[in-house]
Amino acid sequence: MSHIQRKPPSVQPTLYLRQVELGEMANYVYLIGSTTTKEAAVIDPAWEIDRIVEIAKADSMTITHILATHTHPDHVGGKLYGLQIQGIAELLERVDAKVIVHRAEADHLTPLAGSNIVRVDHGDTLHLGDVAVTILHTPGHTPGSQCFLVQDHLISGDTLFISSCGRVDLPGSSPEQMYDSLTNRLMKLDDKTVVLPGHNYAAGRTSSTIGEERKKNPCLQYRSLTTFLRAMGNA
């Protein structure tokens, strides 16, 4: 009698993911990693560094990486509107971690992170134990804005919000690049992808999906760059 061996179904590594609203500008800070190896990354740690460290410790996670969606002070630390925000520099005093930033903005982080900086580009992959994080370069809000795709979750920073997108009227912003990032990068993702934005700008809604944003987000309803620019006040 022959014996048929069936391959066991593939199982995704168990994802560790925490979303925490911190600071005075309704920022979301994320902790992601592997529950198997207990390695974790913190995304955009600008505010309440003690609390971030305490959360990781309570969950028995070791912070090995710091990920920056972009280098505005409310996401990485520094001076903003007269405030000195703690940010990455203070976190590095507490943990030994590599700082992942897009190469277009790496120089902005040198005063905060120094030799800890790792420059990345679109399509690069970071491994947190057995959990893979894919880098998506999404310029528009800033030249080096990037999103992080981990399993079926997109941590979208200030590129894509729930029912809106990031500002394109700031120094270094580009409405043309924002349109391209939204249309040709993020809208290519599966509709079921969970969207986790960089700020709580949606009246307490903490997440959405690509499919929902595709249908309802006003910033994603423009069929051409010309109409998008006109809506953004740049035509």
PDB file of C-alpha atoms in Angstrom:
ATOM      1  CA  MET A   1       0.000   0.000   0.000  1.00  0.00           C
ATOM      2  CA  SER A   2       1.361   3.365  -0.933  1.00  0.00           C
ATOM      3  CA  HIS A   3       1.370   6.179   1.551  1.00  0.00           C
ATOM      4  CA  ILE A   4       0.588   9.697   0.394  1.00  0.00           C
ATOM      5  CA  GLN A   5       2.313  12.395   2.384  1.00  0.00           C
ATOM      6  CA  ARG A   6       0.619  15.740   2.348  1.00  0.00           C
ATOM      7  CA  LYS A   7       2.547  18.908   3.032  1.00  0.00           C
ATOM      8  CA  PRO A   8       1.278  20.660   6.142  1.00  0.00           C
ATOM      9  CA  PRO A   9      -0.449  23.971   5.444  1.00  0.00           C
ATOM     10  CA  SER A  10       1.916  26.941   5.505  1.00  0.00           C
ATOM     11  CA  VAL A  11       1.642  28.962   8.670  1.00  0.00           C
ATOM     12  CA  GLN A  12       2.594  32.609   8.897  1.00  0.00           C
ATOM     13  CA  PRO A  13       4.884  33.508  11.768  1.00  0.00           C
ATOM     14  CA  THR A  14       2.945  34.905  14.693  1.00  0.00           C
ATOM     15  CA  LEU A  15       2.978  38.677  14.402  1.00  0.00           C
ATOM     16  CA  TYR A  16       3.410  40.903  17.421  1.00  0.00           C
ATOM     17  CA  LEU A  17       1.723  44.247  16.797  1.00  0.00           C
ATOM     18  CA  ARG A  18       0.796  47.046  19.161  1.00  0.00           C
ATOM     19  CA  GLN A  19      -0.687  50.418  18.244  1.00  0.00           C
ATOM     20  CA  VAL A  20      -0.393  53.152  20.867  1.00  0.00           C
ATOM     21  CA  GLU A  21      -1.530  56.765  20.632  1.00  0.00           C
ATOM     22  CA  LEU A  22       1.102  59.006  22.210  1.00  0.00           C
ATOM     23  CA  GLY A  23       2.034  62.655  22.433  1.00  0.00           C
ATOM     24  CA  GLU A  24       0.423  66.007  21.791  1.00  0.00           C
ATOM     25  CA  MET A  25      -0.260  65.556  18.059  1.00  0.00           C
ATOM     26  CA  ALA A  26      -2.342  62.355  18.131  1.00  0.00           C
ATOM     27  CA  ASN A  27       0.557  60.246  16.855  1.00  0.00           C
ATOM     28  CA  TYR A  28       0.302  56.492  16.571  1.00  0.00           C
ATOM     29  CA  VAL A  29       3.454  54.625  17.567  1.00  0.00           C
ATOM     30  CA  TYR A  30       3.688  50.963  16.582  1.00  0.00           C
ATOM     31  CA  LEU A  31       5.585  48.011  17.979  1.00  0.00           C
ATOM     32  CA  ILE A  32       5.897  45.093  15.580  1.00  0.00           C
ATOM     33  CA  GLY A  33       7.864  41.875  15.724  1.00  0.00           C
ATOM     34  CA  SER A  34       7.895  38.147  16.234  1.00  0.00           C
ATOM     35  CA  THR A  35       6.268  36.409  19.168  1.00  0.00           C
ATOM     36  CA  THR A  36       8.582  33.482  18.473  1.00  0.00           C
ATOM     37  CA  THR A  37      11.944  35.216  18.763  1.00  0.00           C
ATOM     38  CA  LYS A  38      10.687  38.190  20.821  1.00  0.00           C
ATOM     39  CA  GLU A  39      12.468  40.644  18.510  1.00  0.00           C
ATOM     40  CA  ALA A  40      10.615  43.899  17.929  1.00  0.00           C
ATOM     41  CA  ALA A  41      10.834  47.206  16.109  1.00  0.00           C
ATOM     42  CA  VAL A  42       9.360  50.523  17.192  1.00  0.00           C
ATOM     43  CA  ILE A  43       7.908  52.673  14.431  1.00  0.00           C
ATOM     44  CA  ASP A  44       8.099  56.470  14.790  1.00  0.00           C
ATOM     45  CA  PRO A  45       9.028  56.744  18.483  1.00  0.00           C
ATOM     46  CA  ALA A  46       8.898  60.478  19.162  1.00  0.00           C
ATOM     47  CA  TRP A  47       6.767  60.783  22.274  1.00  0.00           C
ATOM     48  CA  GLU A  48       6.678  59.185  25.745  1.00  0.00           C
ATOM     49  CA  ILE A  49       9.766  57.042  25.354  1.00  0.00           C
ATOM     50  CA  ASP A  50       9.448  55.597  28.859  1.00  0.00           C
ATOM     51  CA  ARG A  51       6.029  54.236  28.029  1.00  0.00           C
ATOM     52  CA  ILE A  52       7.246  52.638  24.804  1.00  0.00           C
ATOM     53  CA  VAL A  53      10.040  50.862  26.662  1.00  0.00           C
ATOM     54  CA  GLU A  54       7.650  49.763  29.401  1.00  0.00           C
ATOM     55  CA  ILE A  55       5.201  48.279  26.878  1.00  0.00           C
ATOM     56  CA  ALA A  56       7.932  46.260  25.176  1.00  0.00           C
ATOM     57  CA  LYS A  57       9.236  45.048  28.533  1.00  0.00           C
ATOM     58  CA  ALA A  58       5.762  44.071  29.745  1.00  0.00           C
ATOM     59  CA  ASP A  59       5.284  42.050  26.558  1.00  0.00           C
ATOM     60  CA  SER A  60       8.715  40.408  26.960  1.00  0.00           C
ATOM     61  CA  MET A  61       9.877  41.900  23.664  1.00  0.00           C
ATOM     62  CA  THR A  62      13.403  43.127  22.889  1.00  0.00           C
ATOM     63  CA  ILE A  63      13.617  46.272  20.763  1.00  0.00           C
ATOM     64  CA  THR A  64      16.231  45.623  18.083  1.00  0.00           C
ATOM     65  CA  HIS A  65      15.162  48.153  15.433  1.00  0.00           C
ATOM     66  CA  ILE A  66      13.664  51.610  15.140  1.00  0.00           C
ATOM     67  CA  LEU A  67      11.761  52.356  11.924  1.00  0.00           C
ATOM     68  CA  ALA A  68      11.046  55.866  10.648  1.00  0.00           C
ATOM     69  CA  THR A  69       8.204  56.466   8.210  1.00  0.00           C
ATOM     70  CA  HIS A  70       9.728  59.935   7.665  1.00  0.00           C
ATOM     71  CA  THR A  71      11.826  62.405   9.626  1.00  0.00           C
ATOM     72  CA  HIS A  72       9.404  65.100  10.764  1.00  0.00           C
ATOM     73  CA  PRO A  73      10.042  65.831  14.457  1.00  0.00           C
ATOM     74  CA  ASP A  74       6.638  64.569  15.611  1.00  0.00           C
ATOM     75  CA  HIS A  75       7.679  61.129  14.314  1.00  0.00           C
ATOM     76  CA  VAL A  76      11.370  60.911  15.218  1.00  0.00           C
ATOM     77  CA  GLY A  77      12.050  63.701  17.725  1.00  0.00           C
ATOM     78  CA  GLY A  78      13.674  67.106  17.614  1.00  0.00           C
ATOM     79  CA  LYS A  79      12.395  70.663  17.844  1.00  0.00           C
ATOM     80  CA  LEU A  80       8.867  71.469  16.716  1.00  0.00           C
ATOM     81  CA  TYR A  81       6.850  74.604  17.476  1.00  0.00           C
ATOM     82  CA  GLY A  82       9.137  75.404  20.387  1.00  0.00           C
ATOM     83  CA  LEU A  83       8.884  71.884  21.835  1.00  0.00           C
ATOM     84  CA  GLN A  84      11.860  69.603  22.292  1.00  0.00           C
ATOM     85  CA  ILE A  85      10.490  66.141  21.527  1.00  0.00           C
ATOM     86  CA  GLN A  86      12.371  63.193  23.040  1.00  0.00           C
ATOM     87  CA  GLY A  87      12.380  60.835  20.112  1.00  0.00           C
ATOM     88  CA  ILE A  88      14.914  58.400  18.720  1.00  0.00           C
ATOM     89  CA  ALA A  89      17.939  59.913  20.473  1.00  0.00           C
ATOM     90  CA  GLU A  90      16.455  59.197  23.886  1.00  0.00           C
ATOM     91  CA  LEU A  91      15.266  55.729  22.931  1.00  0.00           C
ATOM     92  CA  LEU A  92      18.797  54.861  21.808  1.00  0.00           C
ATOM     93  CA  GLU A  93      19.976  55.670  25.313  1.00  0.00           C
ATOM     94  CA  ARG A  94      17.725  52.874  26.532  1.00  0.00           C
ATOM     95  CA  VAL A  95      18.093  50.218  23.822  1.00  0.00           C
ATOM     96  CA  ASP A  96      20.708  48.993  21.347  1.00  0.00           C
ATOM     97  CA  ALA A  97      18.882  49.253  18.030  1.00  0.00           C
ATOM     98  CA  LYS A  98      19.438  49.911  14.358  1.00  0.00           C
ATOM     99  CA  VAL A  99      17.540  52.875  12.914  1.00  0.00           C
ATOM    100  CA  ILE A 100      15.870  52.174   9.556  1.00  0.00           C
ATOM    101  CA  VAL A 101      15.306  55.268   7.411  1.00  0.00           C
ATOM    102  CA  HIS A 102      14.942  55.869   3.690  1.00  0.00           C
ATOM    103  CA  ARG A 103      18.203  56.964   2.125  1.00  0.00           C
ATOM    104  CA  ALA A 104      16.625  60.230   0.915  1.00  0.00           C
ATOM    105  CA  GLU A 105      16.232  61.406   4.526  1.00  0.00           C
ATOM    106  CA  ALA A 106      19.028  59.574   6.321  1.00  0.00           C
ATOM    107  CA  ASP A 107      21.131  62.717   6.719  1.00  0.00           C
ATOM    108  CA  HIS A 108      18.284  64.363   8.633  1.00  0.00           C
ATOM    109  CA  LEU A 109      18.600  61.689  11.317  1.00  0.00           C
ATOM    110  CA  THR A 110      22.377  61.827  11.731  1.00  0.00           C
ATOM    111  CA  PRO A 111      22.219  64.208  14.739  1.00  0.00           C
ATOM    112  CA  LEU A 112      19.762  61.854  16.469  1.00  0.00           C
ATOM    113  CA  ALA A 113      20.984  58.389  15.497  1.00  0.00           C
ATOM    114  CA  GLY A 114      24.555  58.667  14.198  1.00  0.00           C
ATOM    115  CA  SER A 115      26.164  55.354  13.273  1.00  0.00           C
ATOM    116  CA  ASN A 116      22.997  53.424  14.173  1.00  0.00           C
ATOM    117  CA  ILE A 117      21.409  54.505  10.887  1.00  0.00           C
ATOM    118  CA  VAL A 118      20.674  51.922   8.195  1.00  0.00           C
ATOM    119  CA  ARG A 119      19.710  53.445   4.834  1.00  0.00           C
ATOM    120  CA  VAL A 120      17.028  51.558   2.918  1.00  0.00           C
ATOM    121  CA  ASP A 121      15.143  51.850  -0.358  1.00  0.00           C
ATOM    122  CA  HIS A 122      11.951  50.583  -1.947  1.00  0.00           C
ATOM    123  CA  GLY A 123      11.624  46.810  -1.912  1.00  0.00           C
ATOM    124  CA  ASP A 124      14.153  46.170   0.830  1.00  0.00           C
ATOM    125  CA  THR A 125      13.156  43.630   3.479  1.00  0.00           C
ATOM    126  CA  LEU A 126      13.832  43.728   7.198  1.00  0.00           C
ATOM    127  CA  HIS A 127      13.601  40.535   9.236  1.00  0.00           C
ATOM    128  CA  LEU A 128      12.477  40.645  12.846  1.00  0.00           C
ATOM    129  CA  GLY A 129      13.157  37.057  13.701  1.00  0.00           C
ATOM    130  CA  ASP A 130      10.794  35.099  11.461  1.00  0.00           C
ATOM    131  CA  VAL A 131       8.627  38.118  10.579  1.00  0.00           C
ATOM    132  CA  ALA A 132       9.448  39.957   7.349  1.00  0.00           C
ATOM    133  CA  VAL A 133       8.821  43.685   6.890  1.00  0.00           C
ATOM    134  CA  THR A 134       8.830  45.066   3.342  1.00  0.00           C
ATOM    135  CA  ILE A 135       9.815  48.686   2.707  1.00  0.00           C
ATOM    136  CA  LEU A 136       7.554  50.664   0.359  1.00  0.00           C
ATOM    137  CA  HIS A 137       8.977  54.041  -0.682  1.00  0.00           C
ATOM    138  CA  THR A 138       6.019  56.443  -0.892  1.00  0.00           C
ATOM    139  CA  PRO A 139       7.336  59.988  -1.427  1.00  0.00           C
ATOM    140  CA  GLY A 140       4.949  62.914  -1.460  1.00  0.00           C
ATOM    141  CA  HIS A 141       4.555  64.071   2.119  1.00  0.00           C
ATOM    142  CA  THR A 142       8.366  64.063   2.306  1.00  0.00           C
ATOM    143  CA  PRO A 143      11.007  62.829  -0.178  1.00  0.00           C
ATOM    144  CA  GLY A 144      11.839  59.779   1.917  1.00  0.00           C
ATOM    145  CA  SER A 145       8.409  58.846   3.212  1.00  0.00           C
ATOM    146  CA  GLN A 146       8.009  55.089   3.452  1.00  0.00           C
ATOM    147  CA  CYS A 147       5.384  52.592   4.532  1.00  0.00           C
ATOM    148  CA  PHE A 148       5.952  49.199   6.109  1.00  0.00           C
ATOM    149  CA  LEU A 149       4.111  46.102   4.892  1.00  0.00           C
ATOM    150  CA  VAL A 150       4.122  43.247   7.375  1.00  0.00           C
ATOM    151  CA  GLN A 151       1.963  40.245   6.531  1.00  0.00           C
ATOM    152  CA  ASP A 152      -1.461  41.779   5.785  1.00  0.00           C
ATOM    153  CA  HIS A 153      -0.853  45.077   7.583  1.00  0.00           C
ATOM    154  CA  LEU A 154       0.334  48.371   6.111  1.00  0.00           C
ATOM    155  CA  ILE A 155       1.782  50.917   8.523  1.00  0.00           C
ATOM    156  CA  SER A 156       1.281  53.971   6.370  1.00  0.00           C
ATOM    157  CA  GLY A 157       2.802  56.866   8.325  1.00  0.00           C
ATOM    158  CA  ASP A 158       1.725  60.235   6.950  1.00  0.00           C
ATOM    159  CA  THR A 159       1.234  58.964   3.396  1.00  0.00           C
ATOM    160  CA  LEU A 160      -2.230  57.432   3.733  1.00  0.00           C
ATOM    161  CA  PHE A 161      -4.712  58.288   6.461  1.00  0.00           C
ATOM    162  CA  ILE A 162      -8.213  57.017   6.998  1.00  0.00           C
ATOM    163  CA  SER A 163     -10.284  59.077   4.531  1.00  0.00           C
ATOM    164  CA  SER A 164      -7.395  61.419   3.652  1.00  0.00           C
ATOM    165  CA  CYS A 165      -3.707  61.576   2.797  1.00  0.00           C
ATOM    166  CA  GLY A 166      -0.659  63.437   4.067  1.00  0.00           C
ATOM    167  CA  ARG A 167      -0.084  67.139   3.490  1.00  0.00           C
ATOM    168  CA  VAL A 168       1.656  68.154   0.298  1.00  0.00           C
ATOM    169  CA  ASP A 169       2.134  71.860   1.061  1.00  0.00           C
ATOM    170  CA  LEU A 170       5.174  71.540   3.333  1.00  0.00           C
ATOM    171  CA  PRO A 171       8.863  72.029   2.451  1.00  0.00           C
ATOM    172  CA  GLY A 172       9.978  68.927   0.573  1.00  0.00           C
ATOM    173  CA  SER A 173       6.424  67.835  -0.203  1.00  0.00           C
ATOM    174  CA  SER A 174       5.347  66.942  -3.726  1.00  0.00           C
ATOM    175  CA  PRO A 175       1.703  66.510  -4.776  1.00  0.00           C
ATOM    176  CA  GLU A 176       2.876  64.822  -7.969  1.00  0.00           C
ATOM    177  CA  GLN A 177       4.817  62.235  -6.002  1.00  0.00           C
ATOM    178  CA  MET A 178       1.940  61.778  -3.554  1.00  0.00           C
ATOM    179  CA  TYR A 179      -0.445  60.982  -6.412  1.00  0.00           C
ATOM    180  CA  ASP A 180       2.012  58.441  -7.793  1.00  0.00           C
ATOM    181  CA  SER A 181       2.614  56.846  -4.377  1.00  0.00           C
ATOM    182  CA  LEU A 182      -1.083  56.515  -3.649  1.00  0.00           C
ATOM    183  CA  THR A 183      -2.097  55.344  -7.128  1.00  0.00           C
ATOM    184  CA  ASN A 184       0.816  53.217  -8.289  1.00  0.00           C
ATOM    185  CA  ARG A 185       2.087  51.871  -4.994  1.00  0.00           C
ATOM    186  CA  LEU A 186      -0.485  51.635  -2.240  1.00  0.00           C
ATOM    187  CA  MET A 187      -3.528  51.021  -4.424  1.00  0.00           C
ATOM    188  CA  LYS A 188      -1.737  48.024  -5.939  1.00  0.00           C
ATOM    189  CA  LEU A 189      -2.042  46.245  -2.583  1.00  0.00           C
ATOM    190  CA  ASP A 190      -4.741  43.704  -1.812  1.00  0.00           C
ATOM    191  CA  ASP A 191      -8.088  45.134  -0.707  1.00  0.00           C
ATOM    192  CA  LYS A 192      -7.895  43.158   2.545  1.00  0.00           C
ATOM    193  CA  THR A 193      -4.656  44.848   3.625  1.00  0.00           C
ATOM    194  CA  VAL A 194      -5.204  46.568   6.973  1.00  0.00           C
ATOM    195  CA  VAL A 195      -4.236  50.260   6.951  1.00  0.00           C
ATOM    196  CA  LEU A 196      -2.627  51.553  10.154  1.00  0.00           C
ATOM    197  CA  PRO A 197      -2.014  55.323   9.868  1.00  0.00           C
ATOM    198  CA  GLY A 198       0.489  57.613  11.548  1.00  0.00           C
ATOM    199  CA  HIS A 199      -2.066  59.785  13.370  1.00  0.00           C
ATOM    200  CA  ASN A 200      -5.467  59.493  14.975  1.00  0.00           C
ATOM    201  CA  TYR A 201      -7.215  61.812  12.538  1.00  0.00           C
ATOM    202  CA  ALA A 202     -10.364  59.733  12.059  1.00  0.00           C
ATOM    203  CA  ALA A 203     -12.396  60.416  15.197  1.00  0.00           C
ATOM    204  CA  GLY A 204     -11.070  57.395  17.030  1.00  0.00           C
ATOM    205  CA  ARG A 205     -11.091  54.916  14.140  1.00  0.00           C
ATOM    206  CA  THR A 206      -7.787  53.144  14.522  1.00  0.00           C
ATOM    207  CA  SER A 207      -7.601  51.238  11.239  1.00  0.00           C
ATOM    208  CA  SER A 208      -9.110  50.764   7.806  1.00  0.00           C
ATOM    209  CA  THR A 209      -8.408  48.598   4.773  1.00  0.00           C
ATOM    210  CA  ILE A 210      -7.043  49.304   1.321  1.00  0.00           C
ATOM    211  CA  GLY A 211     -10.381  48.230  -0.134  1.00  0.00           C
ATOM    212  CA  GLU A 212     -12.326  50.652   2.036  1.00  0.00           C
ATOM    213  CA  GLU A 213      -9.950  53.510   1.276  1.00  0.00           C
ATOM    214  CA  ARG A 214     -10.074  52.716  -2.433  1.00  0.00           C
ATOM    215  CA  LYS A 215     -13.871  53.169  -2.370  1.00  0.00           C
ATOM    216  CA  LYS A 216     -14.349  55.992   0.143  1.00  0.00           C
ATOM    217  CA  ASN A 217     -11.159  58.031   0.562  1.00  0.00           C
ATOM    218  CA  PRO A 218     -11.681  61.364  -1.270  1.00  0.00           C
ATOM    219  CA  CYS A 219      -7.962  61.565  -2.082  1.00  0.00           C
ATOM    220  CA  LEU A 220      -8.186  58.318  -4.053  1.00  0.00           C
ATOM    221  CA  GLN A 221     -11.095  59.212  -6.296  1.00  0.00           C
ATOM    222  CA  TYR A 222      -9.149  61.279  -8.825  1.00  0.00           C
ATOM    223  CA  ARG A 223      -8.586  59.527 -12.143  1.00  0.00           C
ATOM    224  CA  SER A 224      -5.768  61.765 -13.321  1.00  0.00           C
ATOM    225  CA  LEU A 225      -2.855  63.733 -11.921  1.00  0.00           C
ATOM    226  CA  THR A 226      -4.400  66.937 -13.245  1.00  0.00           C
ATOM    227  CA  THR A 227      -7.602  66.537 -11.231  1.00  0.00           C
ATOM    228  CA  PHE A 228      -5.648  65.520  -8.130  1.00  0.00           C
ATOM    229  CA  LEU A 229      -3.419  68.597  -8.390  1.00  0.00           C
ATOM    230  CA  ARG A 230      -6.460  70.817  -8.846  1.00  0.00           C
ATOM    231  CA  ALA A 231      -8.048  69.351  -5.720  1.00  0.00           C
ATOM    232  CA  MET A 232      -4.835  69.831  -3.767  1.00  0.00           C
ATOM    233  CA  GLY A 233      -4.685  73.457  -4.877  1.00  0.00           C
ATOM    234  CA  ASN A 234      -1.627  72.947  -7.069  1.00  0.00           C
ATOM    235  CA  ALA A 235      -3.092  73.327 -10.548  1.00  0.00           C
TER     236      ALA A 235
END
